PDB file of C-alpha atoms in Angstrom:
ATOM      1  CA  VAL A   1     -13.915 -20.309-174.899  1.00 37.00           C
ATOM      2  CA  SER A   2     -10.866 -20.021-177.161  1.00 35.00           C
ATOM      3  CA  THR A   3     -10.168 -16.712-178.862  1.00 39.00           C
ATOM      4  CA  GLN A   4      -8.320 -16.870-182.253  1.00 38.00           C
ATOM      5  CA  SER A   5      -7.310 -14.186-184.719  1.00 39.00           C
ATOM      6  CA  THR A   6      -7.196 -14.357-188.481  1.00 34.00           C
ATOM      7  CA  GLY A   7      -4.053 -12.201-188.536  1.00 32.00           C
ATOM      8  CA  VAL A   8      -2.572  -9.037-186.964  1.00 29.00           C
ATOM      9  CA  LEU A   9      -5.633  -6.924-187.450  1.00 28.00           C
ATOM     10  CA  ASN A  10      -7.124  -4.114-185.314  1.00 31.00           C
ATOM     11  CA  TYR A  11     -10.036  -2.459-186.974  1.00 32.00           C
ATOM     12  CA  TYR A  12     -13.075  -4.498-188.065  1.00 34.00           C
ATOM     13  CA  THR A  13     -16.859  -4.418-188.460  1.00 39.00           C
ATOM     14  CA  ASN A  14     -18.087  -7.623-187.117  1.00 42.00           C
ATOM     15  CA  TYR A  15     -17.072 -10.679-185.061  1.00 40.00           C
ATOM     16  CA  TYR A  16     -17.481 -14.176-186.335  1.00 43.00           C
ATOM     17  CA  TYR A  17     -18.232 -17.169-184.245  1.00 42.00           C
ATOM     18  CA  LYS A  18     -17.724 -20.817-185.437  1.00 43.00           C
ATOM     19  CA  SER A  19     -18.520 -23.872-183.283  1.00 38.00           C
ATOM     20  CA  ASN A  20     -16.526 -27.123-183.391  1.00 35.00           C
ATOM     21  CA  LEU A  21     -19.520 -28.803-181.461  1.00 34.00           C
ATOM     22  CA  ARG A  22     -22.862 -30.136-182.631  1.00 36.00           C
ATOM     23  CA  MET A  23     -24.676 -27.023-181.414  1.00 40.00           C
ATOM     24  CA  MET A  24     -23.896 -23.570-180.107  1.00 42.00           C
ATOM     25  CA  SER A  25     -25.809 -22.311-177.107  1.00 42.00           C
ATOM     26  CA  LEU A  26     -25.531 -18.595-176.482  1.00 46.00           C
ATOM     27  CA  LEU A  27     -27.571 -16.416-174.375  1.00 44.00           C
ATOM     28  CA  ARG A  28     -26.109 -13.015-175.259  1.00 45.00           C
ATOM     29  CA  LEU A  29     -23.037 -11.705-176.885  1.00 46.00           C
ATOM     30  CA  VAL A  30     -21.608  -8.154-175.947  1.00 49.00           C
ATOM     31  CA  LEU A  31     -18.853  -6.399-177.735  1.00 45.00           C
ATOM     32  CA  TRP A  32     -16.598  -3.701-176.064  1.00 46.00           C
ATOM     33  CA  ALA A  33     -14.495  -1.215-177.703  1.00 43.00           C
ATOM     34  CA  GLY A  34     -11.540   0.984-176.833  1.00 38.00           C
ATOM     35  CA  CYS A  35     -12.014   3.809-179.440  1.00 29.00           C
ATOM     36  CA  ILE A  36     -14.283   5.162-182.223  1.00 23.00           C
ATOM     37  CA  GLY A  37     -11.644   5.871-184.864  1.00 25.00           C
ATOM     38  CA  ILE A  38      -9.251   4.565-187.431  1.00 24.00           C
ATOM     39  CA  ILE A  39      -5.709   5.463-187.065  1.00 22.00           C
ATOM     40  CA  SER A  40      -3.252   5.386-189.862  1.00 23.00           C
ATOM     41  CA  LEU A  41       0.481   6.296-190.061  1.00 23.00           C
ATOM     42  CA  SER A  42       1.384   4.145-187.034  1.00 26.00           C
ATOM     43  CA  LYS A  43       4.978   2.967-186.739  1.00 29.00           C
ATOM     44  CA  GLY A  44       6.119  -0.294-185.166  1.00 32.00           C
ATOM     45  CA  GLU A  45       4.025  -1.695-182.249  1.00 35.00           C
ATOM     46  CA  GLU A  46       2.320   1.634-181.372  1.00 46.00           C
ATOM     47  CA  ALA A  47      -0.870   1.551-179.324  1.00 47.00           C
ATOM     48  CA  PRO A  48      -3.866   2.663-181.185  1.00 54.00           C
ATOM     49  CA  SER A  49      -5.206   6.193-180.644  1.00 64.00           C
ATOM     50  CA  GLY A  50      -8.523   7.889-181.292  1.00 73.00           C
ATOM     51  CA  PRO A  51      -9.519   9.874-184.517  1.00 82.00           C
ATOM     52  CA  LYS A  52      -7.288  12.211-186.374  1.00 86.00           C
ATOM     53  CA  LEU A  53      -7.968  15.864-185.184  1.00 91.00           C
ATOM     54  CA  ASP A  54      -8.613  18.972-187.302  1.00 91.00           C
ATOM     55  CA  ILE A  55      -5.764  21.350-187.503  1.00 94.00           C
ATOM     56  CA  VAL A  56      -6.908  24.942-188.274  1.00 95.00           C
ATOM     57  CA  SER A  57      -3.605  26.848-188.387  1.00 95.00           C
ATOM     58  CA  ALA A  58       0.198  26.797-187.985  1.00 95.00           C
ATOM     59  CA  VAL A  59       2.574  29.711-187.245  1.00 94.00           C
ATOM     60  CA  ALA A  60       6.357  29.445-186.928  1.00 92.00           C
ATOM     61  CA  TYR A  61       9.159  31.773-185.883  1.00 88.00           C
ATOM     62  CA  ASN A  62      10.614  31.607-189.451  1.00 88.00           C
ATOM     63  CA  TRP A  63      10.749  29.503-192.506  1.00 89.00           C
ATOM     64  CA  TYR A  64      12.899  28.878-195.480  1.00 88.00           C
ATOM     65  CA  ASN A  65      11.739  30.077-198.985  1.00 90.00           C
ATOM     66  CA  ASN A  66       8.402  28.650-199.773  1.00 92.00           C
ATOM     67  CA  ASN A  67       8.485  25.927-197.048  1.00 92.00           C
ATOM     68  CA  ILE A  68       5.913  27.774-195.029  1.00 93.00           C
ATOM     69  CA  PRO A  69       4.164  26.563-191.804  1.00 94.00           C
ATOM     70  CA  ALA A  70       0.921  25.751-193.584  1.00 95.00           C
ATOM     71  CA  ASN A  71       2.749  22.978-195.515  1.00 94.00           C
ATOM     72  CA  ALA A  72       3.031  21.149-192.117  1.00 93.00           C
ATOM     73  CA  HIS A  73      -0.624  20.228-192.295  1.00 94.00           C
ATOM     74  CA  ASP A  74      -1.799  20.610-195.852  1.00 93.00           C
ATOM     75  CA  GLY A  75      -2.174  16.919-196.352  1.00 89.00           C
ATOM     76  CA  ASP A  76       0.314  16.986-199.192  1.00 90.00           C
ATOM     77  CA  GLU A  77       3.379  14.821-198.479  1.00 85.00           C
ATOM     78  CA  ASN A  78       5.143  16.378-201.410  1.00 88.00           C
ATOM     79  CA  THR A  79       5.543  19.773-199.598  1.00 91.00           C
ATOM     80  CA  ILE A  80       7.569  20.461-196.413  1.00 90.00           C
ATOM     81  CA  TYR A  81       7.881  22.893-193.641  1.00 92.00           C
ATOM     82  CA  SER A  82      11.377  24.029-193.016  1.00 88.00           C
ATOM     83  CA  ALA A  83      12.869  26.519-190.630  1.00 86.00           C
ATOM     84  CA  ASP A  84      15.528  28.927-191.841  1.00 82.00           C
ATOM     85  CA  ASP A  85      19.003  27.697-191.095  1.00 72.00           C
ATOM     86  CA  ASN A  86      20.144  31.219-190.492  1.00 68.00           C
ATOM     87  CA  ASN A  87      18.147  31.389-187.235  1.00 61.00           C
ATOM     88  CA  VAL A  88      19.618  28.669-185.051  1.00 61.00           C
ATOM     89  CA  THR A  89      18.417  29.706-181.488  1.00 67.00           C
ATOM     90  CA  ILE A  90      14.717  29.843-181.217  1.00 73.00           C
ATOM     91  CA  ASN A  91      13.058  28.246-184.157  1.00 84.00           C
ATOM     92  CA  TRP A  92       9.652  26.695-183.424  1.00 90.00           C
ATOM     93  CA  ILE A  93       6.341  25.932-185.074  1.00 93.00           C
ATOM     94  CA  LYS A  94       2.847  25.902-183.350  1.00 96.00           C
ATOM     95  CA  ILE A  95       0.082  23.729-184.768  1.00 96.00           C
ATOM     96  CA  THR A  96      -3.376  24.808-183.456  1.00 96.00           C
ATOM     97  CA  LEU A  97      -6.480  22.579-183.363  1.00 95.00           C
ATOM     98  CA  ASP A  98     -10.089  23.557-183.840  1.00 93.00           C
ATOM     99  CA  GLN A  99     -10.781  23.055-180.202  1.00 93.00           C
ATOM    100  CA  GLN A 100      -9.653  21.481-176.793  1.00 92.00           C
ATOM    101  CA  TYR A 101      -8.931  17.698-176.958  1.00 91.00           C
ATOM    102  CA  ALA A 102      -7.392  14.951-174.942  1.00 91.00           C
ATOM    103  CA  ILE A 103      -4.350  14.534-177.192  1.00 93.00           C
ATOM    104  CA  GLY A 104      -3.118  11.137-177.543  1.00 91.00           C
ATOM    105  CA  ARG A 105      -0.521  10.948-180.262  1.00 92.00           C
ATOM    106  CA  VAL A 106       1.517  13.102-182.587  1.00 94.00           C
ATOM    107  CA  THR A 107       2.668  11.637-185.857  1.00 93.00           C
ATOM    108  CA  ILE A 108       5.475  13.415-187.672  1.00 92.00           C
ATOM    109  CA  ILE A 109       6.480  12.464-191.237  1.00 90.00           C
ATOM    110  CA  ALA A 110      10.153  13.208-192.079  1.00 87.00           C
ATOM    111  CA  LYS A 111      11.403  14.324-195.411  1.00 82.00           C
ATOM    112  CA  ASN A 112      12.973  11.860-197.873  1.00 75.00           C
ATOM    113  CA  ASP A 113      14.883  13.382-200.630  1.00 65.00           C
ATOM    114  CA  GLY A 114      15.867  10.068-202.271  1.00 60.00           C
ATOM    115  CA  THR A 115      19.574  10.858-201.976  1.00 53.00           C
ATOM    116  CA  GLY A 116      20.265   9.488-198.560  1.00 53.00           C
ATOM    117  CA  ASN A 117      19.833  10.806-195.071  1.00 53.00           C
ATOM    118  CA  ALA A 118      20.619  14.545-195.537  1.00 58.00           C
ATOM    119  CA  PHE A 119      17.058  15.640-194.701  1.00 65.00           C
ATOM    120  CA  GLN A 120      16.083  12.536-192.661  1.00 70.00           C
ATOM    121  CA  GLU A 121      18.891  13.276-190.197  1.00 76.00           C
ATOM    122  CA  ARG A 122      17.271  16.670-189.442  1.00 78.00           C
ATOM    123  CA  ILE A 123      14.383  15.016-187.698  1.00 83.00           C
ATOM    124  CA  LYS A 124      16.666  13.910-184.908  1.00 84.00           C
ATOM    125  CA  GLY A 125      16.267  16.215-181.912  1.00 87.00           C
ATOM    126  CA  THR A 126      12.704  17.315-182.870  1.00 90.00           C
ATOM    127  CA  GLN A 127      10.860  17.943-179.556  1.00 92.00           C
ATOM    128  CA  VAL A 128       7.057  17.947-179.281  1.00 94.00           C
ATOM    129  CA  PHE A 129       4.899  19.460-176.526  1.00 96.00           C
ATOM    130  CA  ALA A 130       1.102  19.604-176.007  1.00 96.00           C
ATOM    131  CA  TYR A 131      -0.048  23.127-175.110  1.00 96.00           C
ATOM    132  CA  ASN A 132      -3.051  25.231-174.216  1.00 94.00           C
ATOM    133  CA  SER A 133      -3.318  28.325-176.495  1.00 90.00           C
ATOM    134  CA  ASP A 134      -5.134  30.737-174.107  1.00 88.00           C
ATOM    135  CA  PRO A 135      -3.373  31.189-171.860  1.00 88.00           C
ATOM    136  CA  GLU A 136      -0.403  29.720-173.497  1.00 90.00           C
ATOM    137  CA  GLU A 137       0.991  26.896-171.327  1.00 94.00           C
ATOM    138  CA  GLU A 138       2.619  23.571-171.577  1.00 95.00           C
ATOM    139  CA  VAL A 139       0.350  20.659-170.534  1.00 95.00           C
ATOM    140  CA  ALA A 140       2.621  17.672-171.728  1.00 95.00           C
ATOM    141  CA  ASP A 141       6.055  16.890-172.961  1.00 95.00           C
ATOM    142  CA  CYS A 142       5.204  14.398-175.721  1.00 94.00           C
ATOM    143  CA  GLY A 143       8.778  13.420-176.314  1.00 93.00           C
ATOM    144  CA  THR A 144      11.879  13.881-178.445  1.00 92.00           C
ATOM    145  CA  ILE A 145      12.938  12.071-181.624  1.00 90.00           C
ATOM    146  CA  THR A 146      16.366  10.770-180.465  1.00 88.00           C
ATOM    147  CA  GLU A 147      17.214   8.417-183.283  1.00 85.00           C
ATOM    148  CA  VAL A 148      16.748   8.375-187.049  1.00 81.00           C
ATOM    149  CA  ASP A 149      14.774   5.428-188.045  1.00 80.00           C
ATOM    150  CA  GLY A 150      12.598   5.608-191.192  1.00 81.00           C
ATOM    151  CA  LEU A 151      10.169   8.435-192.098  1.00 86.00           C
ATOM    152  CA  VAL A 152       7.242   8.093-189.563  1.00 89.00           C
ATOM    153  CA  TYR A 153       7.626   9.007-185.861  1.00 91.00           C
ATOM    154  CA  ASN A 154       5.006   8.749-183.186  1.00 92.00           C
ATOM    155  CA  LEU A 155       5.160  10.685-179.989  1.00 93.00           C
ATOM    156  CA  ASP A 156       2.769   9.963-177.047  1.00 92.00           C
ATOM    157  CA  CYS A 157       1.100  12.963-175.383  1.00 92.00           C
ATOM    158  CA  GLY A 158      -0.708  10.701-172.844  1.00 88.00           C
ATOM    159  CA  GLY A 159      -4.241  12.174-173.182  1.00 89.00           C
ATOM    160  CA  ALA A 160      -3.228  15.675-172.079  1.00 92.00           C
ATOM    161  CA  GLU A 161      -5.949  18.233-172.557  1.00 93.00           C
ATOM    162  CA  GLY A 162      -4.913  20.949-174.989  1.00 95.00           C
ATOM    163  CA  ASP A 163      -5.649  22.598-178.358  1.00 96.00           C
ATOM    164  CA  MET A 164      -2.010  23.160-179.685  1.00 97.00           C
ATOM    165  CA  ILE A 165       1.118  21.294-180.550  1.00 97.00           C
ATOM    166  CA  TYR A 166       4.465  23.153-179.962  1.00 96.00           C
ATOM    167  CA  VAL A 167       7.368  21.692-181.970  1.00 94.00           C
ATOM    168  CA  THR A 168      11.022  22.818-181.687  1.00 90.00           C
ATOM    169  CA  ASP A 169      14.409  21.321-182.248  1.00 84.00           C
ATOM    170  CA  THR A 170      16.937  20.462-179.464  1.00 76.00           C
ATOM    171  CA  GLU A 171      19.670  18.836-181.555  1.00 69.00           C
ATOM    172  CA  HIS A 172      20.738  21.650-183.669  1.00 63.00           C
ATOM    173  CA  GLY A 173      19.594  24.730-181.869  1.00 56.00           C
ATOM    174  CA  GLY A 174      16.540  24.894-184.129  1.00 52.00           C
ATOM    175  CA  ALA A 175      18.367  25.147-187.281  1.00 54.00           C
ATOM    176  CA  ALA A 176      17.292  21.729-188.630  1.00 69.00           C
ATOM    177  CA  LEU A 177      13.640  21.893-187.787  1.00 83.00           C
ATOM    178  CA  ASN A 178      11.751  20.469-190.840  1.00 83.00           C
ATOM    179  CA  PHE A 179       9.369  17.759-191.765  1.00 89.00           C
ATOM    180  CA  VAL A 180       6.791  16.895-194.444  1.00 90.00           C
ATOM    181  CA  GLU A 181       3.544  16.509-192.412  1.00 93.00           C
ATOM    182  CA  ILE A 182       2.252  16.429-188.793  1.00 95.00           C
ATOM    183  CA  TYR A 183      -0.931  14.573-187.863  1.00 94.00           C
ATOM    184  CA  ILE A 184      -2.442  14.870-184.397  1.00 94.00           C
ATOM    185  CA  TYR A 185      -4.718  12.188-182.892  1.00 92.00           C
ATOM    186  CA  SER A 186      -7.116  12.151-179.893  1.00 89.00           C
ATOM    187  CA  ASP A 187      -6.651   9.788-176.960  1.00 83.00           C
ATOM    188  CA  LEU A 188      -8.581   6.565-176.590  1.00 69.00           C
ATOM    189  CA  PRO A 189     -11.953   7.225-174.872  1.00 66.00           C
ATOM    190  CA  ALA A 190     -13.151   5.074-171.989  1.00 59.00           C
ATOM    191  CA  GLU A 191     -14.138   1.591-172.955  1.00 62.00           C
ATOM    192  CA  GLN A 192     -17.640   1.552-174.154  1.00 69.00           C
ATOM    193  CA  GLN A 193     -20.185  -1.148-175.274  1.00 75.00           C
ATOM    194  CA  LEU A 194     -20.725  -1.308-179.006  1.00 78.00           C
ATOM    195  CA  VAL A 195     -24.127  -1.690-180.710  1.00 83.00           C
ATOM    196  CA  ILE A 196     -24.621  -4.839-182.579  1.00 86.00           C
ATOM    197  CA  ALA A 197     -26.612  -3.890-185.720  1.00 88.00           C
ATOM    198  CA  SER A 198     -27.499  -7.449-186.910  1.00 90.00           C
ATOM    199  CA  ALA A 199     -26.781 -11.142-186.779  1.00 89.00           C
ATOM    200  CA  GLU A 200     -26.871 -14.065-189.041  1.00 90.00           C
ATOM    201  CA  ALA A 201     -26.363 -17.673-188.743  1.00 87.00           C
ATOM    202  CA  ASP A 202     -25.814 -20.918-190.830  1.00 86.00           C
ATOM    203  CA  SER A 203     -28.827 -22.480-188.914  1.00 87.00           C
ATOM    204  CA  GLN A 204     -31.092 -22.141-185.925  1.00 86.00           C
ATOM    205  CA  TYR A 205     -33.038 -24.566-183.787  1.00 85.00           C
ATOM    206  CA  ARG A 206     -36.825 -23.664-183.747  1.00 87.00           C
ATOM    207  CA  LYS A 207     -37.346 -20.084-182.744  1.00 88.00           C
ATOM    208  CA  ASN A 208     -33.907 -19.625-181.199  1.00 86.00           C
ATOM    209  CA  GLY A 209     -32.585 -17.412-183.947  1.00 89.00           C
ATOM    210  CA  PRO A 210     -29.400 -15.315-184.184  1.00 88.00           C
ATOM    211  CA  ALA A 211     -31.055 -12.117-183.140  1.00 90.00           C
ATOM    212  CA  ASN A 212     -31.435 -13.685-179.595  1.00 88.00           C
ATOM    213  CA  ALA A 213     -27.578 -13.507-179.230  1.00 87.00           C
ATOM    214  CA  HIS A 214     -27.700  -9.694-178.992  1.00 86.00           C
ATOM    215  CA  ASP A 215     -31.224  -8.735-177.834  1.00 85.00           C
ATOM    216  CA  GLY A 216     -30.170  -7.975-174.241  1.00 81.00           C
ATOM    217  CA  ASP A 217     -32.625 -10.505-172.991  1.00 81.00           C
ATOM    218  CA  MET A 218     -31.208 -13.270-170.658  1.00 76.00           C
ATOM    219  CA  ALA A 219     -34.391 -15.211-171.031  1.00 78.00           C
ATOM    220  CA  THR A 220     -33.750 -15.910-174.683  1.00 83.00           C
ATOM    221  CA  CYS A 221     -30.796 -17.747-176.444  1.00 84.00           C
ATOM    222  CA  TYR A 222     -29.446 -18.576-179.778  1.00 86.00           C
ATOM    223  CA  PHE A 223     -29.283 -22.179-180.728  1.00 85.00           C
ATOM    224  CA  ALA A 224     -27.696 -23.758-183.759  1.00 84.00           C
ATOM    225  CA  ASN A 225     -29.369 -26.897-185.440  1.00 82.00           C
ATOM    226  CA  ASP A 226     -27.772 -30.215-184.719  1.00 74.00           C
ATOM    227  CA  GLY A 227     -28.438 -31.189-188.349  1.00 69.00           C
ATOM    228  CA  HIS A 228     -25.821 -28.562-189.461  1.00 61.00           C
ATOM    229  CA  MET A 229     -23.104 -29.650-187.006  1.00 65.00           C
ATOM    230  CA  ALA A 230     -20.277 -29.482-189.669  1.00 68.00           C
ATOM    231  CA  THR A 231     -20.923 -25.747-190.782  1.00 73.00           C
ATOM    232  CA  ASN A 232     -22.507 -24.097-187.831  1.00 83.00           C
ATOM    233  CA  TRP A 233     -21.458 -20.346-187.429  1.00 86.00           C
ATOM    234  CA  LEU A 234     -22.822 -17.101-186.253  1.00 87.00           C
ATOM    235  CA  LYS A 235     -21.928 -13.623-187.472  1.00 89.00           C
ATOM    236  CA  LEU A 236     -22.577 -10.424-185.489  1.00 87.00           C
ATOM    237  CA  HIS A 237     -22.353  -7.138-187.500  1.00 89.00           C
ATOM    238  CA  LEU A 238     -21.674  -3.812-185.893  1.00 85.00           C
ATOM    239  CA  SER A 239     -22.911  -0.389-187.035  1.00 81.00           C
ATOM    240  CA  GLY A 240     -19.502   0.730-188.233  1.00 79.00           C
ATOM    241  CA  THR A 241     -15.754   0.193-187.997  1.00 76.00           C
ATOM    242  CA  PHE A 242     -14.248   0.080-184.544  1.00 73.00           C
ATOM    243  CA  PHE A 243     -11.225  -0.998-182.487  1.00 69.00           C
ATOM    244  CA  ILE A 244     -12.544  -3.914-180.565  1.00 73.00           C
ATOM    245  CA  SER A 245     -10.889  -4.761-177.370  1.00 70.00           C
ATOM    246  CA  THR A 246     -13.073  -7.291-175.578  1.00 74.00           C
ATOM    247  CA  VAL A 247     -15.880  -9.845-176.379  1.00 79.00           C
ATOM    248  CA  ILE A 248     -18.049 -11.150-173.690  1.00 78.00           C
ATOM    249  CA  VAL A 249     -20.087 -14.293-174.165  1.00 79.00           C
ATOM    250  CA  VAL A 250     -22.717 -15.267-171.629  1.00 78.00           C
ATOM    251  CA  ASN A 251     -23.327 -18.999-171.614  1.00 76.00           C
ATOM    252  CA  ARG A 252     -26.670 -20.753-171.147  1.00 70.00           C
ATOM    253  CA  TRP A 253     -26.870 -22.522-167.786  1.00 65.00           C
ATOM    254  CA  ASP A 254     -29.504 -25.138-167.056  1.00 62.00           C
ATOM    255  CA  GLY A 255     -28.268 -26.131-163.617  1.00 57.00           C
ATOM    256  CA  GLY A 256     -26.119 -29.056-165.094  1.00 56.00           C
ATOM    257  CA  SER A 257     -23.563 -29.490-167.718  1.00 54.00           C
ATOM    258  CA  TYR A 258     -25.579 -30.394-170.736  1.00 56.00           C
ATOM    259  CA  PHE A 259     -26.114 -26.822-172.288  1.00 64.00           C
ATOM    260  CA  GLY A 260     -23.253 -25.184-170.422  1.00 62.00           C
ATOM    261  CA  GLY A 261     -20.642 -27.636-171.800  1.00 68.00           C
ATOM    262  CA  ARG A 262     -21.786 -26.989-175.422  1.00 72.00           C
ATOM    263  CA  LEU A 263     -19.834 -23.763-175.407  1.00 72.00           C
ATOM    264  CA  GLU A 264     -16.559 -25.450-174.914  1.00 74.00           C
ATOM    265  CA  ASN A 265     -14.095 -25.065-177.831  1.00 75.00           C
ATOM    266  CA  THR A 266     -16.135 -22.242-179.394  1.00 78.00           C
ATOM    267  CA  ALA A 267     -13.779 -20.176-181.505  1.00 81.00           C
ATOM    268  CA  VAL A 268     -13.914 -16.409-181.948  1.00 81.00           C
ATOM    269  CA  TYR A 269     -12.614 -14.651-185.093  1.00 83.00           C
ATOM    270  CA  VAL A 270     -12.332 -11.109-186.082  1.00 78.00           C
ATOM    271  CA  TYR A 271     -13.402 -10.345-189.678  1.00 79.00           C
ATOM    272  CA  ALA A 272     -13.588  -7.338-191.978  1.00 74.00           C
ATOM    273  CA  GLY A 273     -17.065  -6.742-193.148  1.00 64.00           C
TER     274      GLY A 273
END
């Protein structure tokens, strides 16, 4: 079985199977997934995380003018949180979630003032920790932004269990702590089997329809019709949108190579529904 991709795509609703042979012979098709959420705001080749988490509050040691802590999680990238430059020793901001989570990733959006790097440079030295709030204790050092490179920065908390993110600044003694928005994502859950909601095919042979490809019954199989050998395909639709990590195809075996050999050169594609 050869696996092919239609592009650099991660999140889809179905798998598409197309055979280069006269007939496809599948007993069962199982899809496996690594998470149940869509992550936006990734930068570079970051690994996917789980769903974005709900932030309920933010408190800070201080802030400058109207650049209050709530701006850090208001969903408005036209506002910013900024510490007061006059307090240069202990500036920090604490972002509290609605409950405990395995925290996978923190994404920070830096300010772009359109006039150069005056504000973007301030993101350098920003340090992020995962915390428990009660009692307050550090559970993970998620990392420090050491280089200025664009506006979006991702820090990996490694699935540490916590309900709060603590952000401070190490580069400027706290004076330059400011950013547009902070997003917190859960860690990927353990791999789990996905539910196939429906199947359709270009053709079928007798009663060996596409539903047999995902009925969980090893005594049934899906067969394409030899008369449609130029266009045969099978589409399997999931119940939602998922990060799909693995596809398992169970071949038909009749004790020889006649049916087993028909799966050779079957191509697998990921499609958006």
